[in-house]
Amino acid sequence: MPRSPLPDPASSDERFEELVAEAAAVPVDGWDFSWLDGRATEERPSWGYARDPRQARADAVAAGLDVVDLRSERLRTEFFDIRAVVCFLREVIWMVPGFTVEAYRPRLRELHRRIGSEGRFVAHTARFLIKARKPA
């Protein structure tokens, strides 16, 4: 079976610059993630978002609360182009503290090429839910 021709690197580089420029112009204030529509998929936990479950439990107990539920999930996110990655990292600032396109341009270009050859970039995150109540 004949192999598909490799993408033209110059064309890929031009597309990279276009997508990065678009991503830089996207407003990322607030919690509107509509710019990901069609460009990425993200599994969402069946609750909200939080950080370290052990610390959350310890903090709740230290505050005199009874922990009645503590759950965690590992979630998959798929990015289908570099624009979605850049928008995501601009919006979700705690994922890569200090992220800027210029600081990460070489790595973003590599990732752009990877997405072009593999069709997507898959990342995973871990989230947890804690429910606590005041003792009766």
Tab-separated table of C-alpha atoms in Angstrom:
chain	number	residue	atom	x	y	z
A	1	MET	CA	0.000	0.000	0.000
A	2	PRO	CA	1.511	3.382	-0.953
A	3	ARG	CA	2.232	5.753	1.899
A	4	SER	CA	0.711	9.205	2.041
A	5	PRO	CA	3.180	11.936	1.162
A	6	LEU	CA	4.645	13.783	4.113
A	7	PRO	CA	3.321	17.290	4.612
A	8	ASP	CA	5.403	20.090	3.153
A	9	PRO	CA	7.391	21.542	6.107
A	10	ALA	CA	7.103	25.091	4.711
A	11	SER	CA	3.335	24.739	4.451
A	12	SER	CA	3.213	23.306	7.962
A	13	ASP	CA	5.283	26.211	9.302
A	14	GLU	CA	2.985	28.742	7.612
A	15	ARG	CA	-0.064	27.026	9.132
A	16	PHE	CA	1.659	27.036	12.533
A	17	GLU	CA	2.174	30.806	12.350
A	18	GLU	CA	-1.472	31.351	11.283
A	19	LEU	CA	-2.854	29.227	14.126
A	20	VAL	CA	-0.592	30.799	16.748
A	21	ALA	CA	-1.574	34.305	15.585
A	22	GLU	CA	-5.272	33.359	15.787
A	23	ALA	CA	-4.769	31.925	19.270
A	24	ALA	CA	-2.993	35.072	20.452
A	25	ALA	CA	-6.018	37.141	19.388
A	26	VAL	CA	-8.643	34.993	21.133
A	27	PRO	CA	-10.024	36.646	24.284
A	28	VAL	CA	-9.531	34.218	27.169
A	29	ASP	CA	-11.086	36.208	29.996
A	30	GLY	CA	-13.561	34.373	32.189
A	31	TRP	CA	-14.639	30.774	31.800
A	32	ASP	CA	-15.906	30.692	28.216
A	33	PHE	CA	-14.161	27.800	26.487
A	34	SER	CA	-16.130	28.044	23.232
A	35	TRP	CA	-12.879	28.626	21.335
A	36	LEU	CA	-12.189	24.895	21.877
A	37	ASP	CA	-15.313	23.837	19.950
A	38	GLY	CA	-14.191	21.509	17.180
A	39	ARG	CA	-10.528	22.000	18.099
A	40	ALA	CA	-10.288	19.927	21.271
A	41	THR	CA	-12.260	17.570	23.455
A	42	GLU	CA	-12.012	17.365	27.214
A	43	GLU	CA	-13.501	14.887	29.613
A	44	ARG	CA	-15.102	16.703	32.509
A	45	PRO	CA	-15.431	15.282	35.999
A	46	SER	CA	-18.925	14.666	37.269
A	47	TRP	CA	-18.347	17.468	39.801
A	48	GLY	CA	-16.193	20.654	39.904
A	49	TYR	CA	-12.422	21.095	40.011
A	50	ALA	CA	-9.882	21.101	42.845
A	51	ARG	CA	-6.219	20.322	43.730
A	52	ASP	CA	-4.691	17.780	46.196
A	53	PRO	CA	-7.245	15.432	47.781
A	54	ARG	CA	-5.074	14.529	50.797
A	55	GLN	CA	-4.501	18.185	51.621
A	56	ALA	CA	-8.182	18.989	51.124
A	57	ARG	CA	-9.129	16.170	53.515
A	58	ALA	CA	-6.556	17.329	56.091
A	59	ASP	CA	-7.768	20.940	55.797
A	60	ALA	CA	-11.403	19.890	56.214
A	61	VAL	CA	-10.621	17.738	59.267
A	62	ALA	CA	-8.457	20.527	60.763
A	63	ALA	CA	-11.437	22.870	60.342
A	64	GLY	CA	-13.573	20.450	62.374
A	65	LEU	CA	-15.510	18.989	59.435
A	66	ASP	CA	-16.399	15.372	58.720
A	67	VAL	CA	-15.329	14.255	55.253
A	68	VAL	CA	-18.242	12.273	53.799
A	69	ASP	CA	-16.950	11.747	50.256
A	70	LEU	CA	-13.622	12.025	48.478
A	71	ARG	CA	-13.334	10.949	44.829
A	72	SER	CA	-10.802	11.412	42.073
A	73	GLU	CA	-10.815	10.981	38.300
A	74	ARG	CA	-8.168	10.968	35.596
A	75	LEU	CA	-9.474	12.835	32.549
A	76	ARG	CA	-8.393	12.895	28.914
A	77	THR	CA	-8.125	16.012	26.740
A	78	GLU	CA	-7.485	15.810	22.988
A	79	PHE	CA	-6.207	18.813	21.023
A	80	PHE	CA	-6.697	18.740	17.252
A	81	ASP	CA	-4.586	21.799	16.362
A	82	ILE	CA	-1.957	24.034	17.928
A	83	ARG	CA	-4.417	26.941	18.170
A	84	ALA	CA	-6.449	24.963	20.701
A	85	VAL	CA	-3.304	24.192	22.713
A	86	VAL	CA	-2.228	27.846	22.802
A	87	CYS	CA	-5.717	29.082	23.730
A	88	PHE	CA	-5.975	26.442	26.446
A	89	LEU	CA	-2.603	27.354	27.955
A	90	ARG	CA	-3.435	31.073	27.856
A	91	GLU	CA	-6.751	30.412	29.640
A	92	VAL	CA	-5.726	27.723	32.122
A	93	ILE	CA	-2.712	29.580	33.480
A	94	TRP	CA	-1.871	27.073	36.230
A	95	MET	CA	-1.098	24.302	33.698
A	96	VAL	CA	2.139	25.961	32.517
A	97	PRO	CA	2.903	28.920	34.807
A	98	GLY	CA	4.395	31.824	32.877
A	99	PHE	CA	3.325	30.403	29.508
A	100	THR	CA	3.910	32.668	26.515
A	101	VAL	CA	4.009	31.741	22.858
A	102	GLU	CA	7.456	33.296	22.459
A	103	ALA	CA	8.962	31.371	25.376
A	104	TYR	CA	7.539	28.070	24.113
A	105	ARG	CA	7.598	28.669	20.340
A	106	PRO	CA	10.116	25.884	19.503
A	107	ARG	CA	8.206	23.320	21.583
A	108	LEU	CA	4.877	24.515	20.185
A	109	ARG	CA	6.228	24.115	16.648
A	110	GLU	CA	7.302	20.533	17.461
A	111	LEU	CA	3.862	19.846	18.918
A	112	HIS	CA	2.211	21.352	15.821
A	113	ARG	CA	4.149	18.907	13.646
A	114	ARG	CA	3.218	16.028	15.940
A	115	ILE	CA	-0.474	16.936	15.746
A	116	GLY	CA	-0.122	17.139	11.965
A	117	SER	CA	1.319	13.642	11.746
A	118	GLU	CA	-0.724	11.951	14.500
A	119	GLY	CA	-3.982	13.886	14.154
A	120	ARG	CA	-4.158	14.956	17.799
A	121	PHE	CA	-2.249	15.596	21.010
A	122	VAL	CA	-3.586	13.789	24.069
A	123	ALA	CA	-3.075	15.108	27.606
A	124	HIS	CA	-4.407	13.834	30.935
A	125	THR	CA	-5.329	15.667	34.117
A	126	ALA	CA	-6.370	14.463	37.556
A	127	ARG	CA	-9.249	16.065	39.471
A	128	PHE	CA	-10.927	15.348	42.789
A	129	LEU	CA	-14.140	16.097	44.640
A	130	ILE	CA	-14.399	16.435	48.408
A	131	LYS	CA	-17.644	16.689	50.343
A	132	ALA	CA	-17.465	17.630	54.004
A	133	ARG	CA	-20.026	18.627	56.606
A	134	LYS	CA	-20.127	20.162	60.023
A	135	PRO	CA	-20.510	17.462	62.686
A	136	ALA	CA	-23.993	17.184	64.185
